[in-house]
XYZ file of C-alpha atoms in Angstrom:
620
model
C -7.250 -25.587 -3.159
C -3.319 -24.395 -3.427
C -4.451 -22.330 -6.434
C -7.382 -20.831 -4.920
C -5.444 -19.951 -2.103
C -2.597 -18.121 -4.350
C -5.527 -16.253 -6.010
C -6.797 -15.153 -2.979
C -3.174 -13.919 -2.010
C -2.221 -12.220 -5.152
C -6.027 -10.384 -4.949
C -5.688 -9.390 -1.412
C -2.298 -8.084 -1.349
C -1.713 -5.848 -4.598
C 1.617 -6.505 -4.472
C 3.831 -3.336 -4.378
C 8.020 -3.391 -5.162
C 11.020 -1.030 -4.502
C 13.549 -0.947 -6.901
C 17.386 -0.505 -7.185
C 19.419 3.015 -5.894
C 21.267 5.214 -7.811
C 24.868 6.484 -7.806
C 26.926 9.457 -9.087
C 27.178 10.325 -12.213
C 30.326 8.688 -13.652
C 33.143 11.160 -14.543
C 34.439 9.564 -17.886
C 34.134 9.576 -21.441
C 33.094 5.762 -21.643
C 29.894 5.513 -22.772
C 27.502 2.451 -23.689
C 25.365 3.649 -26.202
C 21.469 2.204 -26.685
C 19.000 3.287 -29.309
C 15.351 2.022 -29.336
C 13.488 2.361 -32.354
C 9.860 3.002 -31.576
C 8.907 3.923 -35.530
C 9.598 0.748 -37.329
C 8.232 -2.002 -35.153
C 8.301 -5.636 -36.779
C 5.671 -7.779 -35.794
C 5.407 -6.207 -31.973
C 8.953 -6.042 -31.450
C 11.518 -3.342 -30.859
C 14.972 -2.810 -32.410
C 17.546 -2.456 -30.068
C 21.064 -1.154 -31.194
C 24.149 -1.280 -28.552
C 27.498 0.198 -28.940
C 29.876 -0.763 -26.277
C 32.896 1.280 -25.159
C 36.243 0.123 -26.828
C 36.646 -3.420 -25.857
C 40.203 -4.949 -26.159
C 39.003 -8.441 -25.067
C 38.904 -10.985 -27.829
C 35.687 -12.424 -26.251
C 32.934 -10.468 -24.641
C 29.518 -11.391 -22.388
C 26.369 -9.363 -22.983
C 23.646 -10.252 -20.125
C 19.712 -9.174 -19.815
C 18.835 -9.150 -16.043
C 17.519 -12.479 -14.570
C 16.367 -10.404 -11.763
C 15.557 -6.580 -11.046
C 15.754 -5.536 -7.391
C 12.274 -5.453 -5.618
C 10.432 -7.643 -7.398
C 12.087 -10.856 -5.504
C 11.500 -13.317 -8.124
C 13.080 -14.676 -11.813
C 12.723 -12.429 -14.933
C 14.675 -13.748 -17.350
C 14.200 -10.763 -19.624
C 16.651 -12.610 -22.220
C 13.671 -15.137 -23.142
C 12.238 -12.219 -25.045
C 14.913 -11.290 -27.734
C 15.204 -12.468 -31.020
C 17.485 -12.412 -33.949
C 20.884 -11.129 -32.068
C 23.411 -10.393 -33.823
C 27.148 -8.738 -33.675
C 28.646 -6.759 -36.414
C 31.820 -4.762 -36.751
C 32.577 -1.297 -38.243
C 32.560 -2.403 -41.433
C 29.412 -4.620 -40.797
C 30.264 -7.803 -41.001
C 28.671 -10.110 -38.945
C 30.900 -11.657 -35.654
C 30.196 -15.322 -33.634
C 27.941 -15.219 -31.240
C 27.521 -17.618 -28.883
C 24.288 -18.142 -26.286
C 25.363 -19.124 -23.375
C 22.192 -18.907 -21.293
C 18.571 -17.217 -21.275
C 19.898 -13.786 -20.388
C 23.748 -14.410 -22.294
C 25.409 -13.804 -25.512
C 28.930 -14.248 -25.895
C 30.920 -12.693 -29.204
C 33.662 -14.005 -30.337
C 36.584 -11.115 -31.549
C 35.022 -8.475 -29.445
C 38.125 -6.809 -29.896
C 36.656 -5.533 -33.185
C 32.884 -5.310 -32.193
C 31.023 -2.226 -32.848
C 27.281 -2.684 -32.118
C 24.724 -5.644 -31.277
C 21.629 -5.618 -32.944
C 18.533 -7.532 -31.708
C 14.438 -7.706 -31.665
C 12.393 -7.399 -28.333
C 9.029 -8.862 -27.833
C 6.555 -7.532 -24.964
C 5.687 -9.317 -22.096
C 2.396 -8.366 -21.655
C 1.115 -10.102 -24.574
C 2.149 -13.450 -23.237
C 1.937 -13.520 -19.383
C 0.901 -17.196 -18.128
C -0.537 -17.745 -14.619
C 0.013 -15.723 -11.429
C 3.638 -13.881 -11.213
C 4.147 -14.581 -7.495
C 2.887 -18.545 -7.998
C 5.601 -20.675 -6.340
C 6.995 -21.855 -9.712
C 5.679 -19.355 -11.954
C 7.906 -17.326 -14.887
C 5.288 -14.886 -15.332
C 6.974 -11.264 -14.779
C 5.128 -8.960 -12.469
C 2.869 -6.385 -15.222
C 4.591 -3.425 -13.523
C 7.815 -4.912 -14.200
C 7.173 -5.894 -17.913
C 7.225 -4.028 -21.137
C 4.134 -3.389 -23.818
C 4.743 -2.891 -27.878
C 1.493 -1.811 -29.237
C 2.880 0.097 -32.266
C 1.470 3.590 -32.418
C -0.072 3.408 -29.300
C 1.545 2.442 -25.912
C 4.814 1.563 -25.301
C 6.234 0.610 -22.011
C 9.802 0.347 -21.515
C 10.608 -1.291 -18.165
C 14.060 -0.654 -19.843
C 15.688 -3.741 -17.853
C 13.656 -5.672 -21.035
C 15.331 -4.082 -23.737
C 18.918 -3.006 -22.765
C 21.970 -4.612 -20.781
C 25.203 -4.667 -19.781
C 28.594 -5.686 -21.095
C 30.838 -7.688 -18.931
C 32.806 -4.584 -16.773
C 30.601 -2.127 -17.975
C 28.053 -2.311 -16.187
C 29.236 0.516 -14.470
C 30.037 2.765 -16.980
C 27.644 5.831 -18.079
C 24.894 5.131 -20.609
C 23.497 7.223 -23.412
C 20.301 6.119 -24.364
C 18.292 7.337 -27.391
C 14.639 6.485 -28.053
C 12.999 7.017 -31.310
C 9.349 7.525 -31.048
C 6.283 8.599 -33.595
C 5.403 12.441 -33.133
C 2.359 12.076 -31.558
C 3.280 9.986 -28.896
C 4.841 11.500 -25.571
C 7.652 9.890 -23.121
C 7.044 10.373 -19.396
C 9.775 9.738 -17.133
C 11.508 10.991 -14.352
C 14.886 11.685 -16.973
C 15.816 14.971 -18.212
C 15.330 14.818 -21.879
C 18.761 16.148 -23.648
C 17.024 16.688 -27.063
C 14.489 19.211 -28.096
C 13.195 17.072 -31.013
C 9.588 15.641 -31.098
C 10.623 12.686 -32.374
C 13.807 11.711 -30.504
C 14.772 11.594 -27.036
C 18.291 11.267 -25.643
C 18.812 10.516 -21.961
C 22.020 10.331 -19.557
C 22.110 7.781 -17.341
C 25.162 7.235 -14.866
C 25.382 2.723 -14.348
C 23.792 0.121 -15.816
C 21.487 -0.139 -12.199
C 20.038 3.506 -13.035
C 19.018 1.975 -16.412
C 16.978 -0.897 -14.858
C 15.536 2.083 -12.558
C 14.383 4.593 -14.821
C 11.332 3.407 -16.585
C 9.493 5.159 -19.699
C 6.376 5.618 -21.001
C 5.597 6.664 -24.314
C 1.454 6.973 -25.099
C -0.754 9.541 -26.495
C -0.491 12.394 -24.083
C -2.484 12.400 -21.053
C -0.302 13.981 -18.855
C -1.097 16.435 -15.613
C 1.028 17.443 -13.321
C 2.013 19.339 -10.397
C 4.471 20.744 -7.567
C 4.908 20.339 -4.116
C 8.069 21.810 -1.687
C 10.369 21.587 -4.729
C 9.633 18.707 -6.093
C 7.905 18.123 -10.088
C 5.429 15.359 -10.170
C 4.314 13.520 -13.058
C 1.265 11.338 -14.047
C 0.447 9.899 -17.276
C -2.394 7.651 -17.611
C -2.849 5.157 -20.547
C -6.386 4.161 -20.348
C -7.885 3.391 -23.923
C -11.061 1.888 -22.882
C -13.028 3.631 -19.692
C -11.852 7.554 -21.054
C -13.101 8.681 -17.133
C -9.815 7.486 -16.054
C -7.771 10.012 -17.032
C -4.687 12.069 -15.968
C -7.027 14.910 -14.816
C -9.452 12.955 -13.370
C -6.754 11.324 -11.009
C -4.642 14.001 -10.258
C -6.642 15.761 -7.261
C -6.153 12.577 -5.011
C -2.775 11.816 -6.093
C -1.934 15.759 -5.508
C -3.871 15.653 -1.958
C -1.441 12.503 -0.984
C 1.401 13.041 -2.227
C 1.322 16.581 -0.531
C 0.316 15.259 2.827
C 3.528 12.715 2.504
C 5.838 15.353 1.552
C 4.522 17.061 4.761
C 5.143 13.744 6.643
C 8.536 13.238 5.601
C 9.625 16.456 5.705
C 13.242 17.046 5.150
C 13.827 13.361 4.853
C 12.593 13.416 1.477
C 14.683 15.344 -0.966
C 13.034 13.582 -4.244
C 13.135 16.680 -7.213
C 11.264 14.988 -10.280
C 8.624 12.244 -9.623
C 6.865 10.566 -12.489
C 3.899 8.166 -11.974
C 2.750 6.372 -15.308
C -0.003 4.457 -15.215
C -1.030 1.789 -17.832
C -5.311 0.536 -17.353
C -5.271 -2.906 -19.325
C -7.964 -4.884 -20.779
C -7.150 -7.921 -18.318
C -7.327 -9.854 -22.075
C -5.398 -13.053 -22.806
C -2.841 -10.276 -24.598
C -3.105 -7.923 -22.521
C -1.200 -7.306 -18.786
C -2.073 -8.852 -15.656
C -0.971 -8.595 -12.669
C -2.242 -5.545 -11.210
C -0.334 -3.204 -8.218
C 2.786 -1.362 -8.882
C 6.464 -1.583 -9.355
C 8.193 1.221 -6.996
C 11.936 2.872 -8.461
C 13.134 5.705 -6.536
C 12.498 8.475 -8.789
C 9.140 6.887 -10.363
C 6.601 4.284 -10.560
C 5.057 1.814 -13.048
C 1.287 0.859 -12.001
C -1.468 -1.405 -13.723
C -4.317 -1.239 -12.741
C -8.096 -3.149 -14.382
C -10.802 -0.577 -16.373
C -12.969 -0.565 -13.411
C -10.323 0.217 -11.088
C -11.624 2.318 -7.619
C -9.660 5.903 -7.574
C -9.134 4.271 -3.514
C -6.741 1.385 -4.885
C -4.751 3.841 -7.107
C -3.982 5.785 -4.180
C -3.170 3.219 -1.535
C -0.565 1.600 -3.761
C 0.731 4.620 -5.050
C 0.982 6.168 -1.717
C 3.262 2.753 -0.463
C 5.703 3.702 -3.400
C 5.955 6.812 -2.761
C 7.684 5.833 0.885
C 9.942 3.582 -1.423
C 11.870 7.363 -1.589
C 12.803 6.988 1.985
C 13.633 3.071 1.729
C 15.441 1.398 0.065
C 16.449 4.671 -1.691
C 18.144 6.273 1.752
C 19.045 3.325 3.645
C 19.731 0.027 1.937
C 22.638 -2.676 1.828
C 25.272 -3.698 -0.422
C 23.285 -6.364 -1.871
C 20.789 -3.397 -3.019
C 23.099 -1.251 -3.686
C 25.831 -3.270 -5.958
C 22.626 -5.724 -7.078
C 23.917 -8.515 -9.422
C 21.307 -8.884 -11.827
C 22.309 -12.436 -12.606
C 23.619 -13.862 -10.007
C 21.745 -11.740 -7.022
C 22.445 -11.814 -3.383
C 19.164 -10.982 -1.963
C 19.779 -8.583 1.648
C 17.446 -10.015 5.096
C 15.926 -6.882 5.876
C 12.396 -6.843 3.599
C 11.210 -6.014 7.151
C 12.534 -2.593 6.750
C 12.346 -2.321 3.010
C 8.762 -3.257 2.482
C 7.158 -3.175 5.793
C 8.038 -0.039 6.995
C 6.981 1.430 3.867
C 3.763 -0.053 3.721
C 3.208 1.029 7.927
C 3.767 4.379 6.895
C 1.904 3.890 3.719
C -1.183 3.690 6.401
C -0.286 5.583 9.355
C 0.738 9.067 7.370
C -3.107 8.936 6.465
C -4.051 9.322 10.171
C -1.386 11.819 11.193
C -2.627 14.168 8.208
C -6.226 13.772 9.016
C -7.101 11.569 5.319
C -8.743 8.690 7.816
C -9.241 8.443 11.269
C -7.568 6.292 13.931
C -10.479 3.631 13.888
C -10.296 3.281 10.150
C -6.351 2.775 10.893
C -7.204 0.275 13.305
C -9.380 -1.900 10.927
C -6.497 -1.875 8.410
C -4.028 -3.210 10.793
C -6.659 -5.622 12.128
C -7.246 -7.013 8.240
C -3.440 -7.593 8.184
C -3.317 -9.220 11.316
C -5.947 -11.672 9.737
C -4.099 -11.998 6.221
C -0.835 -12.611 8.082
C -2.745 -15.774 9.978
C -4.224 -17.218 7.719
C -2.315 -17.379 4.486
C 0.970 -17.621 6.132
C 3.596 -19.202 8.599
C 3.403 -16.776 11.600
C 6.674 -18.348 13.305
C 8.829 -17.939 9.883
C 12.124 -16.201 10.858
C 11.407 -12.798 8.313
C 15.619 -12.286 7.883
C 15.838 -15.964 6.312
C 12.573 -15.607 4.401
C 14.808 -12.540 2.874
C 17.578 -13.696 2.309
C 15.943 -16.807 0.548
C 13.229 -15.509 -1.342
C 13.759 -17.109 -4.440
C 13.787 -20.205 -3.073
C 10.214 -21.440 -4.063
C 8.834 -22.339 -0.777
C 10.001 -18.666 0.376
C 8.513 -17.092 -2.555
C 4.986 -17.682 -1.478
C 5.802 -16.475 1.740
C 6.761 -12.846 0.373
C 3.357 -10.930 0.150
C 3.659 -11.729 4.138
C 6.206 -8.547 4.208
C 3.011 -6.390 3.022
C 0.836 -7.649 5.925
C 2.646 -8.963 8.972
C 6.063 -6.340 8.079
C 3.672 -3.948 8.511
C 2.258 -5.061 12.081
C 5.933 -5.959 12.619
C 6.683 -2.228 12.007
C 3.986 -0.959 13.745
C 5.222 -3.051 16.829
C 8.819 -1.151 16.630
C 7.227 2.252 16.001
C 4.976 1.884 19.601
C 8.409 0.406 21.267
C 10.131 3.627 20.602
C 7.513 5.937 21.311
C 7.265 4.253 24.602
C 10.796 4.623 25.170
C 11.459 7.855 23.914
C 8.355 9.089 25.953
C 6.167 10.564 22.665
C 9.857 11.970 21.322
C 10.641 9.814 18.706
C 9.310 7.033 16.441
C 10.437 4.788 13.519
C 10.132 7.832 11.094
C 12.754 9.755 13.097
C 14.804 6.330 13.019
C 14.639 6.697 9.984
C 15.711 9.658 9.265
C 18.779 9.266 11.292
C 19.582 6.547 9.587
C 19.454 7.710 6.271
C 21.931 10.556 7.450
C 24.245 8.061 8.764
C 24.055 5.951 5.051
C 22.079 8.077 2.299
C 21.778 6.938 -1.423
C 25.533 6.564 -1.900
C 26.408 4.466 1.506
C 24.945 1.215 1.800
C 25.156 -0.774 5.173
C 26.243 -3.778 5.982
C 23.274 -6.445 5.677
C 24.623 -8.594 8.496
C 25.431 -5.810 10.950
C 22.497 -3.759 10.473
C 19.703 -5.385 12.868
C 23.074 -4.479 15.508
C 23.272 -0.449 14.441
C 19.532 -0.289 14.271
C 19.467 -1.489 17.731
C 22.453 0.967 18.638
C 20.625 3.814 17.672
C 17.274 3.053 19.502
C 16.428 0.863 22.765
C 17.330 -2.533 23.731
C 13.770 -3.397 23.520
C 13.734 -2.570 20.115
C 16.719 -5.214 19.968
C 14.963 -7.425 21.431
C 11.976 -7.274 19.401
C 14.144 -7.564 16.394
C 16.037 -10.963 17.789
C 12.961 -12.327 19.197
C 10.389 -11.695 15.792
C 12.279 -10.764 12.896
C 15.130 -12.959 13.435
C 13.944 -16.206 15.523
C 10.174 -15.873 14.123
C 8.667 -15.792 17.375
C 5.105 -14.937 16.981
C 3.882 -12.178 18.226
C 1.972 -10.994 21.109
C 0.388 -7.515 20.036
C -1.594 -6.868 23.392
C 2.085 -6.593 25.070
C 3.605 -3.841 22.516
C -0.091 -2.121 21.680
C -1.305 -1.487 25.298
C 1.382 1.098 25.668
C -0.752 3.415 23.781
C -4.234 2.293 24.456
C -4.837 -0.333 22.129
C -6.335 -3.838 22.711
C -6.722 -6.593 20.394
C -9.915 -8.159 20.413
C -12.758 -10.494 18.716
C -14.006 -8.263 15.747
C -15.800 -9.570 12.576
C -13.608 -8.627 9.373
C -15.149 -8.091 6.121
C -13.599 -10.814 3.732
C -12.390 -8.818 0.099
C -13.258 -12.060 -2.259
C -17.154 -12.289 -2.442
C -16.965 -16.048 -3.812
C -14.623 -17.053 -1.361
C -14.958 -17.392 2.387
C -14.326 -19.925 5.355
C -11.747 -21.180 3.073
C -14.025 -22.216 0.578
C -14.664 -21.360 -3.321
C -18.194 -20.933 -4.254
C -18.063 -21.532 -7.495
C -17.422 -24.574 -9.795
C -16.370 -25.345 -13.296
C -17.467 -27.920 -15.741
C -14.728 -29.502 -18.194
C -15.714 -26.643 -21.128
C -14.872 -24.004 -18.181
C -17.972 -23.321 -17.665
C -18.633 -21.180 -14.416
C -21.043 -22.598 -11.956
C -22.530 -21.078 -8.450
C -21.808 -23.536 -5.846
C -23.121 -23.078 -2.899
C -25.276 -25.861 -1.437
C -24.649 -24.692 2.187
C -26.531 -21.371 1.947
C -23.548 -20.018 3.979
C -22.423 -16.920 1.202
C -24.185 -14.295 2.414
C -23.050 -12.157 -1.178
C -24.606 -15.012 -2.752
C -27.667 -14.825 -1.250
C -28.107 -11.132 -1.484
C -27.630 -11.211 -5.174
C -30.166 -14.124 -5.723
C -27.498 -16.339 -6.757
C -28.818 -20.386 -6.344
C -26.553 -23.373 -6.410
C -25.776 -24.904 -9.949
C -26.751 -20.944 -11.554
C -24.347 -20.732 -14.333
C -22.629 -17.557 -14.455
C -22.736 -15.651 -17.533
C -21.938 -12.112 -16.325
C -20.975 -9.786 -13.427
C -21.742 -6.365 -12.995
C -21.613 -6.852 -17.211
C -17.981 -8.209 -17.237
C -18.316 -11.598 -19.289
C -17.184 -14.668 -17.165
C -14.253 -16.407 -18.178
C -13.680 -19.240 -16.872
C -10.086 -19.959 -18.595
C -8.812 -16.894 -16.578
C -9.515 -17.617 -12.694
C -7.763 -14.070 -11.941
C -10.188 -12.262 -14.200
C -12.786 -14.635 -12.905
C -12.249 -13.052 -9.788
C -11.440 -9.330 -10.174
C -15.511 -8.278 -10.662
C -16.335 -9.233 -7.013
C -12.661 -8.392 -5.272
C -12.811 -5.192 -2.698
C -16.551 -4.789 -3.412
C -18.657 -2.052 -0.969
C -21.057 -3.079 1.223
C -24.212 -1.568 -0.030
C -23.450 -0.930 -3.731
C -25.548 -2.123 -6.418
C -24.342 -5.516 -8.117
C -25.985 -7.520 -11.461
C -24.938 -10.379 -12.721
C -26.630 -12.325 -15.946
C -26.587 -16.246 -15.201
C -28.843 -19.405 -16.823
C -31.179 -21.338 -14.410
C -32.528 -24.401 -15.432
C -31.954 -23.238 -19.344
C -33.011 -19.986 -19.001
C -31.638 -16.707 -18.986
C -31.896 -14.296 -16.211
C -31.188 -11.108 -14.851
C -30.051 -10.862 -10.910
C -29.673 -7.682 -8.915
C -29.052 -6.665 -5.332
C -27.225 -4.377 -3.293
C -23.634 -6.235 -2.065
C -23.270 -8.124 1.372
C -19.938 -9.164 2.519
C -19.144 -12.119 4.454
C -17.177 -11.734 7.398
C -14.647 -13.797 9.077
C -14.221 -13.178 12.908
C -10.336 -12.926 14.368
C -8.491 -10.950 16.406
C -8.538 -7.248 15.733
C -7.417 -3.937 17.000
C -9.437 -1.419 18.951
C -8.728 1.118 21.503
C -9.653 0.596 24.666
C -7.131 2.435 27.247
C -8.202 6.094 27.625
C -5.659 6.426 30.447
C -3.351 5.922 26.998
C -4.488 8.768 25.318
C -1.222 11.106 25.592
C 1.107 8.658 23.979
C -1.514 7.344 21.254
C -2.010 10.602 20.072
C 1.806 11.293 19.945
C 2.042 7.750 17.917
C -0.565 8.311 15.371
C -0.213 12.329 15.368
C 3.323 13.096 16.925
């Protein structure tokens, strides 16, 4: 039952990340120097080449990340190099000593002039769910690909690190790459050959937050209010997801944020690259995206709806505004071995994902009731898949404790509501004239990219620069993990929650209950003696049917994630097939899709009297 549950979690919530902040560009000649050779791979692994700046130090530390920031959970990107070695000008070999996973120490650094090592992919070998209490399986959208000739994708946190005191010094990094093969990234390419790229990057954190992809080119893009976007789709299979046939809806969105924003967002180059996998044993996983500030990573299945692209692209988008603008030191000077994780994912990842929804309504993509329904599904995640009295600040701060972990999808759902909750507060206060957006903004005039806050004295200058009811809520629901009464905060602009009946997204699961079964060979089986499913039942499916096929994706019963993924976020109404054997025979089912529901509280409005400062909430 725990793993079902997980499934239905990690299917539910495509999980979205922000990533780490930049600095200035560092005024000095020292200079770590990284090549990647993307020519001569060795059985699906990369050469990596490091020269550090002068070291005088008779021993030296080199470190992969254990953790990136945003993705709340181990890496360990060490685990995946091979064969590392030390040499000295004259190239003889030095000592090296592994001190952990992620650390190599070298003996007479003093006359060290490059490490050498081999990098294996991640995608090729991901295990299990990557948000699974225990689980090292890293995030897809945080991973790397070597498919020689074809794809590469260089989270570069999985190829390159840092020196012990260097991490803040400037990097040059040079990628060689086969001709026909393109790089998309949100760098500025310093080389004019087709072969070779050469990018400056300023720390060792701008490193981990400039990701690369290099495929055959399939790249549109487009601007909007001064700012270059981006996309590059790697989709080998299902050729009708392509760059081109993508870009209108990411164009429409991403204009009607920019117009949200405004002058808040200040964002020149934006690249979005976009890898479609197989969902294979060797292929990546875990679908949803990895946000940095400049760019983001997405993976997403072959039959992927153009409506899921957007959504999640949409949330990283807001990543630009947070953690970009406003963020703490524990962001902002992020140890990527030793992290201290900062309390305020509230901010971070629920605002984002609030405004993620509500700029749809303000620019006239949805309507309010459609907005409603959304917020009314992640009042029903938050329920039922997690603590509802769980102070949000220590859930934060300890998120890579196990039992926290699980808890962290919660900051996509209930942050949200949470979020929502502030933004009506301040409208209320402010009489129409302000909401969390213009927070916001303030805020990220007081701090801005280079000035983090203080993580322990923020929820105090948030506060100071809003209501004491905003305080309040903040003590009383973020901190203490007081659940929430919505009808108190939403009935200042109209809005009641009441008894609705909410689609659930998982066809074969419902009530808290799997319908389906497996026999020791993994063998899938339709179980559903009750009669209760009504998907089930509109398909045709019968109990003890053993499912061979749906909607002409073979069943796989090894893989309960890919098990899943053919009847996740289905539409009511749309045809379905599946191919199954009853009583030894083969047959063919058909029908057009019926969701179950699941009834809980919901949002609707209901308060015409309201109408003036609902319409300055969701329009203002």
């Amino acid at each position: 039952m725990k793993k079902h549950l997980l499934l239905v979690l990690l299917l539910q919530l495509v999980i979205w990340s922000c990533s780490t902040t930049k600095d200035t560009v560092r005024s000095s000649k020292d200079e770590v120097k990284a090549t990647l050779d993307l020519v001569n791979v060795s059985n699906d692994k990369v050469k990596v080449t490091v020269k550090p700046v002068r070291i005088t130090a008779t021993t030296i530390s080199y470190q992969l990340a254990k953790i990136i920031p945003g993705t709340y959970a181990i890496a360990d990107y060490g685990r995946y190099v091979d064969d590392f070695k030390a040499y000295d000008a004259s190239g003889k070999e030095l000592t090296v000593t592994k001190k952990d996973v992620n650390t190599w120490t070298i003996s007479n650094a003093n006359q060290l002039d490059r490490l050498e090592y081999l990098v294996n992919d991640t995608y090729d070998s991901e295990e299990g769910q990557a948000f699974a209490e225990n689980s090292t399986t890293i995030f897809s959208p945080a991973g790397t690909n070597i498919l020689q000739g074809e794809n590469f994708m260089l989270n570069l946190c999985g190829f390159v690190g840092y020196f012990d005191n260097q991490k803040d010094f400037t990097y040059k990094l040079t990628v060689n790459h086969p001709k026909d093969l393109v790089g998309t990234t949100a760098l500025i390419d310093t080389d004019t050959s087709d072969t070779n790229d050469i990018f400056q990057l300023s720390r060792y954190a701008e490193v981990v937050d400039s990701p690369i992809m290099y495929a055959k080119p399939d790249v549109s893009s487009f601007s909007v209010d001064g700012m270059d976007v981006y996309l590059h789709v790697y989709s080998p299979r299902n050729k009708s997801i392509n760059s081109q046939a993508l870009l209108p809806d990411i164009k429409k969105m991403i204009t009607a944020q920019k117009k949200f924003l405004g002058k808040i967002n200040t964002t020149k180059k934006y690249a979005i690259l976009v890898y479609i996998t197989s969902m294979n044993n060797d292929d990546a996983k875990g679908l949803g995206a990895l946000e940095h500030n400049t760019s983001t990573t997405a993976t997403f299945k072959d039959d992927m709806k153009i409506t899921e692209l957007i959504h999640v692209i949409s949330h990283e988008f807001f990543h630009t505004l947070t953690p970009l603008k406003v963020h703490s030191k524990e962001i902002h000077d992020f140890d990527f071995n030793q992290p201290q994780m900062s309390q305020h994912l509230w901010m971070y990842e629920g605002f984002t994902e609030y405004f993620a929804n509500l700029f749809q309504v303000k620019e006239g993509l949805i309507d309010a009731p459609v907005f409603y329904n959304t917020m009314s599904e992640k009042l029903l995640n938050s329920r039922t898949y997690f603590k509802d009295d769980l102070s949000f600040t220590e859930m934060s701060k300890n998120v890579l404790v196990p039992a926290m972990k699980k808890q962290y999808p919660n900051v996509y759902e209930k942050g949200a509501l949470m979020a929502m909750c502030l933004d009506v507060i301040i409208r209320d206060k402010s009489n129409g004239k302000r909401g969390i957006l213009n927070v916001m903004g303030e805020l990220s005039k007081i701090y801005g990219p280079t000035r983090p806050f203080d993580d322990n004295a923020f929820i105090a200058e948030f506060t100071k620069i809003t209501y004491p009811e905003v305080g309040e809520f903040l003590q009383t629901h973020i901190v203490k993990g007081v659940p929430i009464n919505y009808n108190e905060y939403l009935s200042k602009v109209g809005v009641s929650t009441i008894k609705v009946q909410i689609p659930v997204k998982i066809a074969f699961y419902f009530d808290n209950k799997m319908f389906l079964k497996m026999d020791e060979k993994k063998n899938v089986y339709i179980d559903a003696k009750d009669g209760s499913n009504e998907f089930i039942k509109a398909i045709g499916f019968e109990n003890n049917d053993q499912v061979i096929e749906l909607n002409g994706i073979p069943v796989n019963g090894e893989d309960i994630n890919k098990l899943m993924m053919p009847v996740y976020g289905l539409e009511v109404g749309a045809p379905f097939k599946a191919k199954i054997i009853r009583n030894g025979s083969e047959k063919q089912l058909s029908g057009a899709v019926k969701l179950n529901t699941s009834e809980g509280d919901g949002f609707r409005y209901t308060d015409t009297s309201k109408q003036a400062l609902n319409q300055l909430w969701l329009k203002g």
